[in-house]
Coordinates of N, CA, C and O in Angstrom, one line a residue:
R105 N 10.5 -23.1 -9.1 CA 9.2 -22.6 -9.5 C 8.1 -23.0 -8.4 O 7.2 -22.2 -8.2
A106 N 8.3 -24.1 -7.8 CA 7.3 -24.5 -6.8 C 7.3 -23.5 -5.6 O 6.3 -23.2 -5.1
A107 N 8.5 -23.1 -5.2 CA 8.7 -22.1 -4.1 C 8.0 -20.8 -4.5 O 7.3 -20.2 -3.7
G108 N 8.2 -20.4 -5.8 CA 7.5 -19.1 -6.2 C 6.0 -19.3 -6.2 O 5.3 -18.4 -5.8
L109 N 5.5 -20.4 -6.7 CA 4.1 -20.6 -6.7 C 3.6 -20.6 -5.2 O 2.5 -20.1 -5.0
G110 N 4.3 -21.3 -4.3 CA 3.9 -21.3 -2.9 C 3.8 -19.9 -2.3 O 2.9 -19.6 -1.6
A111 N 4.8 -19.1 -2.6 CA 4.9 -17.8 -2.1 C 3.7 -16.9 -2.7 O 3.1 -16.2 -1.9
E112 N 3.4 -17.1 -3.9 CA 2.3 -16.3 -4.5 C 1.0 -16.8 -4.0 O 0.1 -16.0 -3.8
T113 N 0.8 -18.1 -3.8 CA -0.4 -18.6 -3.3 C -0.6 -18.1 -1.9 O -1.7 -17.7 -1.5
A114 N 0.4 -18.1 -1.1 CA 0.3 -17.6 0.3 C 0.1 -16.1 0.3 O -0.7 -15.6 1.1
S115 N 0.7 -15.4 -0.6 CA 0.4 -14.0 -0.7 C -1.0 -13.7 -1.0 O -1.6 -12.8 -0.4
L116 N -1.6 -14.4 -1.9 CA -3.0 -14.3 -2.3 C -3.9 -14.5 -1.1 O -4.9 -13.8 -0.8
A117 N -3.6 -15.6 -0.3 CA -4.4 -15.9 0.9 C -4.2 -14.7 1.9 O -5.3 -14.3 2.5
L118 N -3.1 -14.1 2.1 CA -2.9 -13.0 3.0 C -3.7 -11.8 2.5 O -4.3 -11.1 3.3
R119 N -3.6 -11.5 1.2 CA -4.4 -10.4 0.6 C -5.9 -10.6 0.9 O -6.6 -9.7 1.3
A120 N -6.4 -11.8 0.5 CA -7.8 -12.1 0.7 C -8.2 -11.9 2.2 O -9.3 -11.4 2.5
G121 N -7.3 -12.4 3.1 CA -7.6 -12.3 4.5 C -7.7 -10.9 5.0 O -8.6 -10.5 5.8
A122 N -6.7 -10.1 4.5 CA -6.7 -8.7 4.9 C -8.0 -8.0 4.4 O -8.6 -7.2 5.2
L123 N -8.3 -8.2 3.2 CA -9.5 -7.6 2.6 C -10.8 -8.0 3.3 O -11.7 -7.2 3.6
A124 N -10.9 -9.3 3.7 CA -12.0 -9.8 4.4 C -12.1 -9.1 5.8 O -13.2 -8.7 6.2
A125 N -11.0 -9.0 6.5 CA -11.0 -8.3 7.8 C -11.4 -6.9 7.7 O -12.2 -6.4 8.5
V126 N -10.9 -6.2 6.6 CA -11.2 -4.8 6.4 C -12.7 -4.7 6.1 O -13.4 -3.8 6.6
A127 N -13.2 -5.6 5.3 CA -14.7 -5.6 4.9 C -15.6 -5.7 6.1 O -16.7 -5.3 6.1
R128 N -15.1 -6.4 7.2 CA -15.9 -6.5 8.4 C -15.9 -5.2 9.1 O -16.8 -4.9 10.0
A129 N -15.0 -4.3 8.9 CA -14.8 -3.0 9.6 C -15.5 -1.8 8.8 O -15.8 -0.8 9.4
M130 N -15.6 -2.0 7.5 CA -16.1 -0.8 6.7 C -16.6 -1.4 5.4 O -16.2 -2.5 4.9
P131 N -17.4 -0.6 4.7 CA -17.8 -1.0 3.3 C -16.5 -1.0 2.4 O -15.7 -0.1 2.5
L132 N -16.3 -2.0 1.6 CA -15.1 -2.2 0.9 C -15.4 -2.3 -0.6 O -16.3 -2.9 -1.1
V133 N -14.5 -1.5 -1.4 CA -14.6 -1.6 -2.8 C -13.2 -2.1 -3.3 O -12.2 -1.5 -2.9
V134 N -13.2 -3.1 -4.1 CA -11.9 -3.7 -4.6 C -11.9 -3.4 -6.1 O -12.9 -3.7 -6.8
Y135 N -10.8 -2.9 -6.6 CA -10.6 -2.7 -8.1 C -9.7 -3.8 -8.6 O -8.5 -3.9 -8.1
G136 N -10.2 -4.6 -9.4 CA -9.4 -5.7 -10.0 C -10.2 -6.6 -10.9 O -11.3 -6.3 -11.2
D137 N -9.5 -7.7 -11.4 CA -10.2 -8.5 -12.4 C -11.2 -9.4 -11.7 O -11.3 -9.5 -10.5
E138 N -12.0 -10.1 -12.5 CA -13.0 -11.0 -12.0 C -12.5 -12.1 -11.1 O -13.3 -12.7 -10.3
G139 N -11.3 -12.5 -11.2 CA -10.7 -13.5 -10.3 C -10.9 -13.2 -8.8 O -10.9 -14.1 -8.0
W140 N -11.0 -11.9 -8.5 CA -11.1 -11.5 -7.1 C -12.5 -11.9 -6.5 O -12.6 -12.1 -5.3
R141 N -13.5 -12.0 -7.4 CA -14.9 -12.3 -6.9 C -14.9 -13.5 -6.0 O -15.6 -13.5 -5.0
E142 N -14.3 -14.6 -6.4 CA -14.3 -15.8 -5.6 C -13.5 -15.7 -4.3 O -13.7 -16.5 -3.4
L143 N -12.7 -14.7 -4.2 CA -11.8 -14.6 -3.0 C -12.4 -13.6 -2.0 O -11.9 -13.5 -0.8
L144 N -13.4 -12.8 -2.4 CA -13.9 -11.8 -1.5 C -15.2 -12.2 -0.8 O -16.0 -12.9 -1.4
P145 N -15.4 -11.7 0.4 CA -16.7 -12.1 1.1 C -17.9 -11.4 0.4 O -17.7 -10.4 -0.3
D146 N -19.1 -11.9 0.7 CA -20.3 -11.2 0.2 C -20.3 -9.8 0.7 O -19.9 -9.5 1.8
G147 N -20.9 -8.9 -0.1 CA -21.0 -7.5 0.3 C -19.9 -6.6 -0.2 O -20.0 -5.4 -0.1
V148 N -18.8 -7.2 -0.6 CA -17.7 -6.4 -1.1 C -18.0 -6.0 -2.6 O -18.4 -6.9 -3.4
T149 N -17.8 -4.8 -2.9 CA -18.1 -4.3 -4.3 C -16.8 -4.6 -5.1 O -15.7 -4.1 -4.7
L150 N -16.9 -5.2 -6.3 CA -15.8 -5.4 -7.2 C -16.0 -4.6 -8.4 O -17.0 -4.7 -9.1
R151 N -15.0 -3.7 -8.7 CA -15.0 -2.9 -9.9 C -13.9 -3.3 -10.7 O -12.8 -3.8 -10.2
P152 N -13.9 -3.0 -12.0 CA -12.8 -3.3 -12.9 C -11.6 -2.5 -12.6 O -11.6 -1.5 -12.0
P153 N -10.4 -3.0 -13.1 CA -9.2 -2.3 -12.9 C -9.3 -0.9 -13.5 O -10.1 -0.6 -14.4
V154 N -8.5 0.0 -12.9 CA -8.5 1.4 -13.4 C -7.1 1.7 -14.0 O -6.1 1.1 -13.7
D155 N -7.1 2.8 -14.8 CA -5.9 3.3 -15.4 C -5.0 3.9 -14.4 O -5.4 4.8 -13.6
Y156 N -3.8 3.4 -14.3 CA -2.8 3.9 -13.4 C -2.5 5.4 -13.5 O -2.4 6.1 -12.5
Y157 N -2.4 5.9 -14.7 CA -2.1 7.3 -15.0 C -3.3 8.2 -15.0 O -3.2 9.4 -15.0
G158 N -4.5 7.6 -15.1 CA -5.7 8.4 -15.2 C -6.5 8.5 -13.8 O -6.3 9.4 -13.0
A159 N -7.3 7.5 -13.6 CA -8.3 7.6 -12.5 C -7.6 7.2 -11.1 O -8.1 7.6 -10.1
L160 N -6.6 6.4 -11.1 CA -6.1 5.9 -9.9 C -5.7 6.9 -8.8 O -6.1 6.8 -7.7
P161 N -5.0 8.0 -9.2 CA -4.6 9.0 -8.2 C -5.9 9.6 -7.5 O -5.9 9.8 -6.3
G162 N -6.9 9.8 -8.2 CA -8.2 10.4 -7.7 C -8.8 9.4 -6.7 O -9.4 9.7 -5.7
L163 N -8.8 8.1 -7.1 CA -9.3 7.1 -6.2 C -8.6 7.0 -4.9 O -9.2 6.9 -3.8
Y164 N -7.2 7.0 -5.0 CA -6.4 7.1 -3.8 C -6.8 8.2 -2.9 O -7.0 8.1 -1.7
A165 N -6.9 9.4 -3.5 CA -7.2 10.6 -2.7 C -8.6 10.6 -2.1 O -8.8 11.1 -1.0
G166 N -9.5 10.0 -2.8 CA -10.9 10.0 -2.4 C -11.3 8.9 -1.5 O -12.4 9.0 -0.8
A167 N -10.5 7.9 -1.4 CA -10.8 6.7 -0.5 C -10.6 7.1 0.9 O -9.7 7.8 1.3
G168 N -11.4 6.5 1.8 CA -11.1 6.7 3.2 C -9.8 6.0 3.6 O -9.0 6.6 4.3
L169 N -9.5 4.9 3.0 CA -8.2 4.2 3.2 C -8.0 3.3 1.9 O -8.9 2.9 1.2
T170 N -6.7 3.1 1.7 CA -6.3 2.1 0.7 C -5.6 1.0 1.4 O -4.8 1.3 2.3
V171 N -5.8 -0.3 1.0 CA -5.2 -1.4 1.7 C -4.1 -2.0 0.8 O -4.4 -2.2 -0.4
N172 N -3.0 -2.2 1.4 CA -1.9 -2.9 0.7 C -1.5 -4.2 1.4 O -1.5 -4.2 2.6
A173 N -1.2 -5.2 0.6 CA -0.6 -6.4 1.1 C 0.5 -6.8 0.2 O 0.3 -7.2 -1.0
T174 N 1.8 -6.7 0.6 CA 2.9 -6.9 -0.2 C 3.2 -8.4 -0.5 O 3.0 -9.2 0.4
S175 N 3.5 -8.7 -1.8 CA 3.7 -10.1 -2.2 C 4.9 -10.6 -1.4 O 5.9 -10.0 -1.2
L176 N 4.8 -11.9 -1.0 CA 5.9 -12.6 -0.3 C 7.1 -12.8 -1.2 O 8.2 -13.1 -0.8
L177 N 6.8 -12.6 -2.5 CA 8.0 -12.7 -3.5 C 8.8 -11.4 -3.4 O 9.9 -11.4 -4.0
L178 N 8.4 -10.4 -2.7 CA 9.2 -9.2 -2.4 C 9.4 -9.1 -0.9 O 8.9 -8.2 -0.2
P179 N 10.2 -10.0 -0.3 CA 10.3 -10.1 1.1 C 10.8 -8.9 1.8 O 10.6 -8.6 3.0
R180 N 11.6 -8.0 1.2 CA 12.0 -6.8 1.8 C 11.6 -5.6 0.9 O 12.1 -4.5 1.0
G181 N 10.6 -5.8 0.0 CA 10.3 -4.8 -1.0 C 9.1 -3.9 -0.6 O 8.5 -4.1 0.5
L182 N 8.9 -3.0 -1.4 CA 7.8 -2.0 -1.3 C 7.2 -2.0 -2.7 O 7.8 -2.3 -3.7
T183 N 5.9 -1.7 -2.7 CA 5.2 -1.5 -4.0 C 5.2 0.0 -4.3 O 5.4 0.8 -3.5
Q184 N 4.8 0.3 -5.6 CA 4.7 1.7 -5.9 C 3.5 2.3 -5.1 O 3.6 3.5 -4.8
R185 N 2.6 1.5 -4.7 CA 1.5 1.9 -3.8 C 2.0 2.6 -2.6 O 1.4 3.5 -2.0
H186 N 3.1 2.1 -2.0 CA 3.6 2.7 -0.8 C 4.0 4.1 -0.9 O 4.1 4.9 0.1
F187 N 4.2 4.6 -2.1 CA 4.5 6.0 -2.4 C 3.4 6.7 -3.0 O 3.1 7.8 -2.6
D188 N 2.7 6.1 -4.0 CA 1.7 6.8 -4.7 C 0.4 7.2 -3.9 O -0.1 8.2 -4.2
V189 N 0.0 6.3 -3.0 CA -1.2 6.7 -2.3 C -1.0 8.0 -1.5 O -1.8 8.9 -1.5
W190 N 0.1 8.0 -0.8 CA 0.4 9.2 0.0 C 0.6 10.5 -0.9 O 0.1 11.5 -0.6
A191 N 1.4 10.3 -2.0 CA 1.6 11.4 -2.9 C 0.3 11.9 -3.5 O 0.2 13.1 -3.8
A192 N -0.6 11.1 -3.7 CA -1.9 11.5 -4.2 C -2.8 12.1 -3.2 O -3.9 12.6 -3.5
G193 N -2.5 12.0 -1.9 CA -3.3 12.6 -0.9 C -4.2 11.6 -0.2 O -5.1 12.0 0.6
G194 N -3.9 10.3 -0.3 CA -4.6 9.3 0.3 C -4.0 8.8 1.6 O -2.9 9.3 2.0
C195 N -4.6 7.8 2.2 CA -4.1 7.1 3.4 C -4.0 5.6 3.1 O -4.9 5.0 2.7
L196 N -2.8 5.0 3.4 CA -2.5 3.6 3.1 C -2.3 2.9 4.4 O -1.6 3.3 5.3
I197 N -3.0 1.7 4.5 CA -2.5 0.8 5.5 C -1.9 -0.4 4.8 O -2.2 -0.7 3.7
T198 N -0.8 -0.9 5.4 CA 0.0 -1.9 4.8 C 0.5 -3.0 5.7 O 0.6 -2.7 6.9
D199 N 0.8 -4.1 5.2 CA 1.4 -5.2 6.0 C 2.8 -4.7 6.5 O 3.4 -3.7 5.9
A200 N 3.3 -5.3 7.5 CA 4.6 -4.9 8.1 C 5.8 -5.5 7.3 O 6.6 -6.1 7.9
T201 N 5.8 -5.2 6.0 CA 7.0 -5.6 5.2 C 8.3 -5.0 5.7 O 8.2 -3.8 6.1
P202 N 9.4 -5.7 5.8 CA 10.6 -5.1 6.2 C 11.1 -3.9 5.4 O 11.8 -3.0 5.8
G203 N 10.6 -3.8 4.1 CA 10.9 -2.7 3.3 C 10.5 -1.3 3.9 O 11.0 -0.3 3.5
L204 N 9.6 -1.3 4.8 CA 9.1 -0.1 5.4 C 10.2 0.6 6.2 O 10.1 1.8 6.6
E205 N 11.3 -0.1 6.5 CA 12.4 0.5 7.2 C 13.0 1.7 6.5 O 13.8 2.4 7.0
L206 N 12.7 1.8 5.2 CA 13.1 2.9 4.4 C 12.6 4.3 5.0 O 13.1 5.3 4.8
F207 N 11.4 4.2 5.7 CA 10.8 5.3 6.2 C 10.9 5.4 7.7 O 11.1 4.4 8.4
P208 N 10.7 6.6 8.3 CA 10.8 6.7 9.8 C 9.7 5.8 10.5 O 8.6 5.8 10.0
A209 N 10.0 5.2 11.6 CA 9.1 4.4 12.3 C 7.8 5.2 12.8 O 6.7 4.7 12.8
A210 N 8.0 6.5 13.0 CA 6.9 7.3 13.4 C 5.9 7.4 12.3 O 4.7 7.6 12.6
L211 N 6.3 7.2 11.1 CA 5.3 7.2 9.9 C 4.7 5.8 9.7 O 3.5 5.7 9.5
T212 N 5.5 4.8 9.8 CA 5.0 3.5 9.5 C 4.2 2.8 10.6 O 3.3 2.1 10.3
A213 N 4.6 3.1 11.9 CA 3.9 2.4 13.0 C 2.4 2.6 13.0 O 1.7 1.6 13.2
P214 N 1.9 3.8 12.7 CA 0.4 3.9 12.8 C -0.3 3.4 11.6 O -1.6 3.3 11.6
V215 N 0.4 2.9 10.5 CA -0.3 2.4 9.3 C 0.0 1.0 8.9 O -0.4 0.5 7.9
R216 N 0.7 0.3 9.8 CA 1.1 -1.1 9.4 C 0.4 -2.1 10.3 O 0.1 -1.8 11.4
Y217 N 0.2 -3.2 9.7 CA -0.5 -4.3 10.4 C 0.4 -5.6 10.2 O 1.1 -5.8 9.3
A218 N 0.3 -6.5 11.3 CA 1.1 -7.7 11.3 C 0.4 -8.9 10.8 O 1.0 -9.9 10.5
S219 N -0.9 -8.8 10.8 CA -1.8 -10.0 10.4 C -3.0 -9.5 9.7 O -3.4 -8.3 9.9
P220 N -3.7 -10.3 8.9 CA -4.9 -9.9 8.3 C -5.9 -9.3 9.3 O -6.6 -8.3 9.0
E221 N -6.1 -10.0 10.4 CA -7.1 -9.5 11.4 C -6.7 -8.1 11.9 O -7.6 -7.3 12.1
Q222 N -5.5 -7.9 12.1 CA -5.0 -6.5 12.5 C -5.4 -5.5 11.5 O -5.6 -4.3 11.8
A223 N -5.4 -5.9 10.2 CA -5.8 -4.9 9.1 C -7.2 -4.4 9.4 O -7.4 -3.2 9.2
G224 N -8.1 -5.2 9.7 CA -9.5 -4.8 10.0 C -9.5 -3.8 11.2 O -10.2 -2.8 11.1
A225 N -8.9 -4.1 12.3 CA -8.9 -3.3 13.4 C -8.2 -1.9 13.1 O -8.7 -0.9 13.5
L226 N -7.1 -2.0 12.4 CA -6.4 -0.7 12.0 C -7.3 0.1 11.1 O -7.4 1.4 11.3
A227 N -7.9 -0.5 10.2 CA -8.8 0.3 9.3 C -9.9 1.0 10.1 O -10.2 2.1 9.9
A228 N -10.6 0.2 11.0 CA -11.7 0.8 11.8 C -11.2 1.9 12.6 O -11.8 3.0 12.7
S229 N -10.0 1.8 13.2 CA -9.4 2.8 14.1 C -9.2 4.1 13.3 O -9.5 5.2 13.7
L230 N -8.5 3.9 12.2 CA -8.1 5.1 11.4 C -9.4 5.8 10.8 O -9.4 7.0 10.7
L231 N -10.4 5.0 10.4 CA -11.6 5.6 9.8 C -12.3 6.4 10.9 O -13.0 7.4 10.5
A232 N -12.2 6.0 12.1 CA -12.9 6.7 13.2 C -12.1 8.0 13.6 O -12.6 8.8 14.4
Q233 N -10.9 8.2 13.0 CA -10.1 9.4 13.3 C -9.7 10.2 12.1 O -8.6 10.1 11.7
P234 N -10.7 10.9 11.5 CA -10.3 11.6 10.3 C -9.2 12.6 10.4 O -8.4 12.8 9.5
Q235 N -9.1 13.3 11.6 CA -8.0 14.2 11.8 C -6.7 13.5 11.8 O -5.7 14.0 11.2
R236 N -6.6 12.4 12.4 CA -5.4 11.6 12.5 C -5.0 11.2 11.1 O -3.8 11.2 10.7
R237 N -5.9 10.7 10.3 CA -5.6 10.3 8.9 C -5.1 11.5 8.1 O -4.1 11.4 7.4
A238 N -5.7 12.7 8.3 CA -5.2 13.9 7.6 C -3.8 14.2 8.0 O -3.0 14.6 7.2
E239 N -3.5 14.1 9.3 CA -2.1 14.4 9.8 C -1.1 13.4 9.2 O 0.0 13.8 8.8
L240 N -1.5 12.1 9.2 CA -0.6 11.1 8.6 C -0.4 11.4 7.2 O 0.8 11.3 6.7
T241 N -1.4 11.7 6.4 CA -1.3 12.0 5.0 C -0.3 13.1 4.8 O 0.6 13.1 3.9
A242 N -0.5 14.2 5.5 CA 0.4 15.4 5.4 C 1.8 15.0 5.7 O 2.7 15.4 5.0
S243 N 2.1 14.2 6.7 CA 3.4 13.9 7.1 C 4.1 13.0 6.1 O 5.2 13.1 5.7
W244 N 3.3 12.0 5.6 CA 3.8 11.1 4.5 C 4.1 11.9 3.3 O 5.1 11.6 2.6
R245 N 3.2 12.7 2.9 CA 3.4 13.5 1.6 C 4.7 14.3 1.7 O 5.5 14.4 0.8
E246 N 4.9 14.9 2.9 CA 6.1 15.7 3.1 C 7.4 14.9 3.0 O 8.4 15.2 2.4
A247 N 7.3 13.7 3.6 CA 8.5 12.8 3.6 C 8.8 12.3 2.2 O 10.0 12.2 1.8
I248 N 7.8 12.0 1.5 CA 8.0 11.5 0.1 C 8.5 12.6 -0.8 O 9.4 12.4 -1.5
A249 N 7.9 13.8 -0.7 CA 8.4 14.9 -1.5 C 9.9 15.3 -1.1 O 10.6 15.6 -2.0
A250 N 10.2 15.1 0.1 CA 11.6 15.5 0.6 C 12.7 14.5 0.2 O 13.8 14.8 0.1
G251 N 12.3 13.2 0.0 CA 13.3 12.2 -0.2 C 13.0 11.0 -1.1 O 13.9 10.1 -1.2
H252 N 11.8 11.0 -1.7 CA 11.5 9.7 -2.4 C 10.8 10.0 -3.7 O 10.0 9.2 -4.2
R253 N 11.2 11.1 -4.4 CA 10.7 11.3 -5.7 C 11.6 10.7 -6.7 O 12.7 10.3 -6.4
Y254 N 11.2 10.6 -8.0 CA 12.1 10.0 -9.0 C 13.4 10.7 -9.1 O 14.4 10.0 -9.3
E255 N 13.5 12.0 -8.9 CA 14.8 12.7 -9.0 C 15.7 12.2 -7.9 O 16.9 12.2 -8.0
H256 N 15.1 11.9 -6.7 CA 16.0 11.4 -5.6 C 16.5 10.0 -5.9 O 17.7 9.7 -5.6
R257 N 15.6 9.2 -6.5 CA 16.1 7.8 -6.9 C 17.2 7.9 -8.0 O 18.2 7.1 -7.9
L258 N 17.0 8.8 -8.9 CA 18.0 8.9 -10.0 C 19.3 9.4 -9.4 O 20.4 8.9 -9.8
A259 N 19.3 10.4 -8.5 CA 20.5 10.9 -7.9 C 21.2 9.8 -7.1 O 22.4 9.7 -7.2
A260 N 20.5 9.0 -6.4 CA 21.1 7.9 -5.6 C 21.7 6.9 -6.6 O 22.8 6.4 -6.3
L261 N 21.1 6.6 -7.7 CA 21.6 5.7 -8.6 C 22.9 6.2 -9.2 O 23.9 5.5 -9.3
L262 N 22.9 7.5 -9.7 CA 24.1 8.1 -10.2 C 25.2 8.1 -9.2 O 26.4 7.9 -9.6
E263 N 24.9 8.4 -8.0 CA 26.0 8.5 -7.0 C 26.6 7.1 -6.8 O 27.8 7.0 -6.7
R264 N 25.8 6.0 -6.8 CA 26.3 4.7 -6.7 C 27.2 4.3 -7.9 O 28.2 3.7 -7.7
L265 N 26.7 4.7 -9.0 CA 27.5 4.4 -10.2 C 28.9 5.1 -10.2 O 29.9 4.6 -10.7
E266 N 28.9 6.3 -9.7 CA 30.1 7.1 -9.6 C 31.1 6.6 -8.6 O 32.3 6.7 -8.7
T267 N 30.6 5.9 -7.6 CA 31.5 5.4 -6.5 C 32.1 4.0 -6.9 O 32.8 3.4 -6.1
R268 N 31.7 3.4 -8.0 CA 32.1 2.1 -8.4 C 33.3 2.2 -9.2 O 33.7 2.8 -10.0

């Protein structure tokens, strides 16, 4: 339990650091509970959580960027955000979690950061290049539609079950 608490505490520090770095590069809006208020720098707008099935896809599509920081409790994992932001027509920057190996390096390299400070620089760079963001979004949407929809996951699961 102590190791899990340590990983989650470190994850929270990494998330807060990435958001602070991004906030120095652009106006930032965070959607979450009031617990975030004490972790965010002054000037960051905090709004309440949104409905996953209702407003969230529109927020992803309308945001200049969405920031992800994967929990250290998922050392090789991905979050649903790694798929949903792109599928909704948004642009995601994310930490360099090893789970990104699921996707081609040509897609992940331009949107991943290795440290919280790099998140701010990456956000500023991509926001200054709207055409590049649009190209990335189109490429990611195509890749997700071609191989990462629920029917693809189900087919892979069924294939594994049949080979056992």
